[in-house]
Amino acid sequence: MEERRLGPVVGLGTWNTFGGDVDTAREVVEAALGAGCRLFDSSPMYGEAEPSLGAALEPRRGEVQVATKIWAGSVEEGRAQYARQLDWFGRVEIEQIHNLQSWPEHLPWLERERDEGRIDRLGVTHYAASRFGDLARALRTRRFDAVQLPLNPYERECERELLPLAAELGVAVIVMRPLDEGALLRRSPPREALAELGVETWPQALLKWVLSDERVDLAIPATTNAAHARANAAAGEPPWFDAEQRRLVERFAA
Ligand SMILES: NC(=O)c1ccc[n+]([C@@H]2O[C@H](COP(=O)([O-])OP(=O)(O)OC[C@H]3O[C@@H](n4cnc5c(N)ncnc54)[C@H](OP(=O)(O)O)[C@@H]3O)[C@@H](O)[C@H]2O)c1
């Protein structure tokens, strides 16, 4: 799989998938690892996904990056979340402030963790275009190394300000919701059109559409299905789409 600043370009999201079901977590995580994924995204907001992910990663923990989040209204609660994450994961490679929540309060203690080498990168996330102005303001402090935002043919608002800003500041970009939470998968273009794009499946076309924007470092599709995890990882191989191929995907998604 192609590697960019955060390693192999397809990772795995964990929202609304295995939750506390450790057997499913092991199955999906093993499939993703076997197919070359090396970054796994989670959050305290995703029910029991963090401990399940920790258990599933345990045998190969040294090979992967955990990107999880602090989702807390106070520093005390945020620190308690971080302490639990250290129990589950050993360390956190990318710690993100979820939905910008209390970010000015959390940044100082998280920066200390990063500066002392316990965290590799600090990130910030939001899913709603209505908060992208606030996300941009947070990035302009130059205190974040990564940003997580939605990008797919239905949700392109980040192209206006955030992607150019991230490129200018050297901030790594993680794409959430690359399949629009599955909404883009309700119908698929004909097989000949997929062949013309050089892919086997419609989810692969959508993932390649995201990754063909060179400002993107990583897409984190989520799945409950090991075969889907393998197929998604295969979309991380070049060649990437040119402008015309991207437009074709946009037409099929419309
Ligand atoms: N949604 C948000 O607002 C949000 C916010 C912050 C962060 N994130 C992060 O971003 C990650 C990804 O976003 P997301 O989970 O919201 O949505 P997504 O990855 O765009 O879509 C997930 C949906 O796509 C389906 N799917 C995945 N691969 C497939 C394949 N190859 N074939 C057919 N169906 C496939 C999954 O169903 P199956 O289980 O059947 O495969 C699931 O219903 C999250 O898990 C989370 O880590 C999301």
mmCIF file of N, CA and C and ligand atoms in Angstrom, residues 12-17 41-42 46 69 98-99 125-127 148 175-182 185 201 203-204 220-225 227-229 231-232, ligand 1:
data_model
loop_
_atom_site.group_PDB
_atom_site.id
_atom_site.type_symbol
_atom_site.label_atom_id
_atom_site.label_comp_id
_atom_site.label_asym_id
_atom_site.label_seq_id
_atom_site.Cartn_x
_atom_site.Cartn_y
_atom_site.Cartn_z
ATOM 1 N N LEU A 12 -8.258 2.114 9.601
ATOM 2 C CA LEU A 12 -9.564 1.546 9.977
ATOM 3 C C LEU A 12 -10.224 2.443 11.025
ATOM 4 N N GLY A 13 -11.472 2.823 10.766
ATOM 5 C CA GLY A 13 -12.274 3.550 11.756
ATOM 6 C C GLY A 13 -13.025 2.553 12.629
ATOM 7 N N THR A 14 -13.505 3.009 13.790
ATOM 8 C CA THR A 14 -14.162 2.063 14.712
ATOM 9 C C THR A 14 -15.481 2.583 15.262
ATOM 10 N N TRP A 15 -16.063 3.580 14.591
ATOM 11 C CA TRP A 15 -17.339 4.096 15.084
ATOM 12 C C TRP A 15 -18.473 3.186 14.630
ATOM 13 N N ASN A 16 -19.326 2.794 15.579
ATOM 14 C CA ASN A 16 -20.531 2.056 15.211
ATOM 15 C C ASN A 16 -20.238 0.714 14.541
ATOM 16 N N THR A 17 -19.148 0.066 14.919
ATOM 17 C CA THR A 17 -18.842 -1.218 14.276
ATOM 18 C C THR A 17 -18.817 -2.329 15.326
ATOM 19 N N ASP A 41 -8.308 4.153 14.192
ATOM 20 C CA ASP A 41 -8.887 5.351 14.805
ATOM 21 C C ASP A 41 -10.022 4.979 15.748
ATOM 22 N N SER A 42 -10.033 5.596 16.934
ATOM 23 C CA SER A 42 -11.129 5.329 17.854
ATOM 24 C C SER A 42 -11.437 6.586 18.674
ATOM 25 N N TYR A 46 -17.030 6.165 21.192
ATOM 26 C CA TYR A 46 -17.500 5.004 20.424
ATOM 27 C C TYR A 46 -17.796 3.801 21.321
ATOM 28 N N LYS A 69 -8.956 9.670 20.745
ATOM 29 C CA LYS A 69 -9.383 11.048 20.972
ATOM 30 C C LYS A 69 -9.641 11.324 22.457
ATOM 31 N N HIS A 98 -11.533 15.586 20.221
ATOM 32 C CA HIS A 98 -12.749 15.196 19.499
ATOM 33 C C HIS A 98 -13.711 16.381 19.397
ATOM 34 N N ASN A 99 -14.142 16.659 18.179
ATOM 35 C CA ASN A 99 -15.150 17.710 17.950
ATOM 36 C C ASN A 99 -14.773 19.039 18.604
ATOM 37 N N THR A 125 -10.423 17.286 15.567
ATOM 38 C CA THR A 125 -11.410 16.752 14.623
ATOM 39 C C THR A 125 -12.715 17.540 14.708
ATOM 40 N N HIS A 126 -13.432 17.582 13.596
ATOM 41 C CA HIS A 126 -14.865 17.908 13.625
ATOM 42 C C HIS A 126 -15.537 17.323 12.395
ATOM 43 N N TYR A 127 -16.789 16.906 12.588
ATOM 44 C CA TYR A 127 -17.525 16.280 11.482
ATOM 45 C C TYR A 127 -18.431 17.271 10.740
ATOM 46 N N GLN A 148 -8.625 15.861 11.484
ATOM 47 C CA GLN A 148 -9.506 14.816 10.941
ATOM 48 C C GLN A 148 -10.827 15.472 10.527
ATOM 49 N N VAL A 175 -9.008 11.456 6.800
ATOM 50 C CA VAL A 175 -10.370 11.612 6.291
ATOM 51 C C VAL A 175 -11.315 10.617 6.960
ATOM 52 N N MET A 176 -12.280 11.180 7.702
ATOM 53 C CA MET A 176 -13.371 10.370 8.271
ATOM 54 C C MET A 176 -14.490 10.267 7.233
ATOM 55 N N ARG A 177 -15.398 9.308 7.426
ATOM 56 C CA ARG A 177 -16.601 9.205 6.593
ATOM 57 C C ARG A 177 -16.321 9.160 5.090
ATOM 58 N N PRO A 178 -15.264 8.427 4.643
ATOM 59 C CA PRO A 178 -14.964 8.435 3.198
ATOM 60 C C PRO A 178 -16.095 7.830 2.375
ATOM 61 N N LEU A 179 -16.951 7.007 3.013
ATOM 62 C CA LEU A 179 -18.077 6.386 2.285
ATOM 63 C C LEU A 179 -19.394 7.036 2.711
ATOM 64 N N ASP A 180 -19.296 8.194 3.324
ATOM 65 C CA ASP A 180 -20.476 8.905 3.853
ATOM 66 C C ASP A 180 -21.321 7.998 4.743
ATOM 67 N N GLU A 181 -20.659 7.314 5.652
ATOM 68 C CA GLU A 181 -21.313 6.395 6.607
ATOM 69 C C GLU A 181 -22.100 5.306 5.881
ATOM 70 N N GLY A 182 -21.706 4.993 4.670
ATOM 71 C CA GLY A 182 -22.397 3.944 3.897
ATOM 72 C C GLY A 182 -23.482 4.503 2.987
ATOM 73 N N LEU A 185 -23.207 4.072 -0.707
ATOM 74 C CA LEU A 185 -23.097 2.702 -1.234
ATOM 75 C C LEU A 185 -24.440 2.111 -1.626
ATOM 76 N N THR A 201 -14.661 -2.634 -7.016
ATOM 77 C CA THR A 201 -15.902 -2.328 -6.301
ATOM 78 C C THR A 201 -16.109 -0.817 -6.182
ATOM 79 N N PRO A 203 -17.057 0.883 -3.354
ATOM 80 C CA PRO A 203 -16.330 1.461 -2.212
ATOM 81 C C PRO A 203 -14.861 1.753 -2.538
ATOM 82 N N GLN A 204 -14.234 0.874 -3.327
ATOM 83 C CA GLN A 204 -12.834 1.142 -3.706
ATOM 84 C C GLN A 204 -12.728 2.414 -4.553
ATOM 85 N N ILE A 220 -9.990 6.514 6.694
ATOM 86 C CA ILE A 220 -10.245 5.513 7.744
ATOM 87 C C ILE A 220 -11.666 4.943 7.624
ATOM 88 N N PRO A 221 -11.948 4.186 6.545
ATOM 89 C CA PRO A 221 -13.275 3.566 6.451
ATOM 90 C C PRO A 221 -13.496 2.606 7.620
ATOM 91 N N ALA A 222 -14.758 2.530 8.069
ATOM 92 C CA ALA A 222 -15.100 1.614 9.167
ATOM 93 C C ALA A 222 -15.926 0.466 8.602
ATOM 94 N N THR A 223 -15.771 -0.701 9.194
ATOM 95 C CA THR A 223 -16.565 -1.848 8.748
ATOM 96 C C THR A 223 -16.682 -2.879 9.865
ATOM 97 N N THR A 224 -17.750 -3.679 9.778
ATOM 98 C CA THR A 224 -17.924 -4.806 10.695
ATOM 99 C C THR A 224 -17.512 -6.113 10.005
ATOM 100 N N ASN A 225 -17.001 -5.985 8.769
ATOM 101 C CA ASN A 225 -16.882 -7.136 7.886
ATOM 102 C C ASN A 225 -15.430 -7.300 7.426
ATOM 103 N N ALA A 227 -14.056 -9.075 5.075
ATOM 104 C CA ALA A 227 -13.849 -9.006 3.614
ATOM 105 C C ALA A 227 -13.881 -7.551 3.145
ATOM 106 N N HIS A 228 -14.771 -6.744 3.741
ATOM 107 C CA HIS A 228 -14.817 -5.321 3.385
ATOM 108 C C HIS A 228 -13.509 -4.642 3.792
ATOM 109 N N ALA A 229 -12.974 -5.007 4.953
ATOM 110 C CA ALA A 229 -11.706 -4.398 5.402
ATOM 111 C C ALA A 229 -10.594 -4.696 4.396
ATOM 112 N N ALA A 231 -10.965 -5.468 1.158
ATOM 113 C CA ALA A 231 -11.253 -4.771 -0.113
ATOM 114 C C ALA A 231 -10.918 -3.278 0.017
ATOM 115 N N ASN A 232 -11.231 -2.688 1.166
ATOM 116 C CA ASN A 232 -10.944 -1.258 1.353
ATOM 117 C C ASN A 232 -9.436 -1.009 1.326
HETATM 118 N N1 LIG B 1 -19.202 9.678 11.273
HETATM 119 C C1 LIG B 1 -18.623 10.635 11.967
HETATM 120 O O1 LIG B 1 -19.223 11.714 12.223
HETATM 121 C C2 LIG B 1 -17.231 10.490 12.455
HETATM 122 C C3 LIG B 1 -16.798 11.481 13.249
HETATM 123 C C4 LIG B 1 -15.514 11.416 13.691
HETATM 124 C C5 LIG B 1 -14.697 10.390 13.324
HETATM 125 N N2 LIG B 1 -15.126 9.384 12.542
HETATM 126 C C6 LIG B 1 -14.187 8.304 12.227
HETATM 127 O O2 LIG B 1 -14.205 8.011 10.844
HETATM 128 C C7 LIG B 1 -14.476 6.616 10.658
HETATM 129 C C8 LIG B 1 -15.136 6.373 9.346
HETATM 130 O O3 LIG B 1 -16.368 7.034 9.231
HETATM 131 P P1 LIG B 1 -17.766 6.301 9.413
HETATM 132 O O4 LIG B 1 -17.585 5.056 10.176
HETATM 133 O O5 LIG B 1 -18.708 7.287 9.956
HETATM 134 O O6 LIG B 1 -18.274 5.992 7.940
HETATM 135 P P2 LIG B 1 -17.654 5.313 6.618
HETATM 136 O O7 LIG B 1 -16.359 4.664 6.888
HETATM 137 O O8 LIG B 1 -17.758 6.367 5.570
HETATM 138 O O9 LIG B 1 -18.777 4.205 6.303
HETATM 139 C C9 LIG B 1 -18.973 3.085 7.094
HETATM 140 C C10 LIG B 1 -20.071 2.266 6.465
HETATM 141 O O10 LIG B 1 -19.638 1.764 5.203
HETATM 142 C C11 LIG B 1 -19.845 0.362 5.126
HETATM 143 N N3 LIG B 1 -18.689 -0.221 4.406
HETATM 144 C C12 LIG B 1 -17.366 -0.046 4.675
HETATM 145 N N4 LIG B 1 -16.618 -0.681 3.772
HETATM 146 C C13 LIG B 1 -17.478 -1.303 2.911
HETATM 147 C C14 LIG B 1 -17.285 -2.130 1.784
HETATM 148 N N5 LIG B 1 -16.066 -2.440 1.319
HETATM 149 N N6 LIG B 1 -18.388 -2.610 1.157
HETATM 150 C C15 LIG B 1 -19.643 -2.299 1.595
HETATM 151 N N7 LIG B 1 -19.864 -1.518 2.673
HETATM 152 C C16 LIG B 1 -18.793 -1.008 3.326
HETATM 153 C C17 LIG B 1 -19.914 -0.129 6.529
HETATM 154 O O11 LIG B 1 -20.783 -1.237 6.608
HETATM 155 P P3 LIG B 1 -20.212 -2.756 6.842
HETATM 156 O O12 LIG B 1 -19.982 -2.854 8.296
HETATM 157 O O13 LIG B 1 -21.331 -3.589 6.347
HETATM 158 O O14 LIG B 1 -18.972 -2.900 6.043
HETATM 159 C C18 LIG B 1 -20.497 1.063 7.273
HETATM 160 O O15 LIG B 1 -21.905 1.019 7.234
HETATM 161 C C19 LIG B 1 -15.323 6.285 11.904
HETATM 162 O O16 LIG B 1 -15.470 4.906 12.117
HETATM 163 C C20 LIG B 1 -14.548 6.999 12.949
HETATM 164 O O17 LIG B 1 -13.389 6.248 13.309
HETATM 165 C C21 LIG B 1 -16.391 9.435 12.088
#
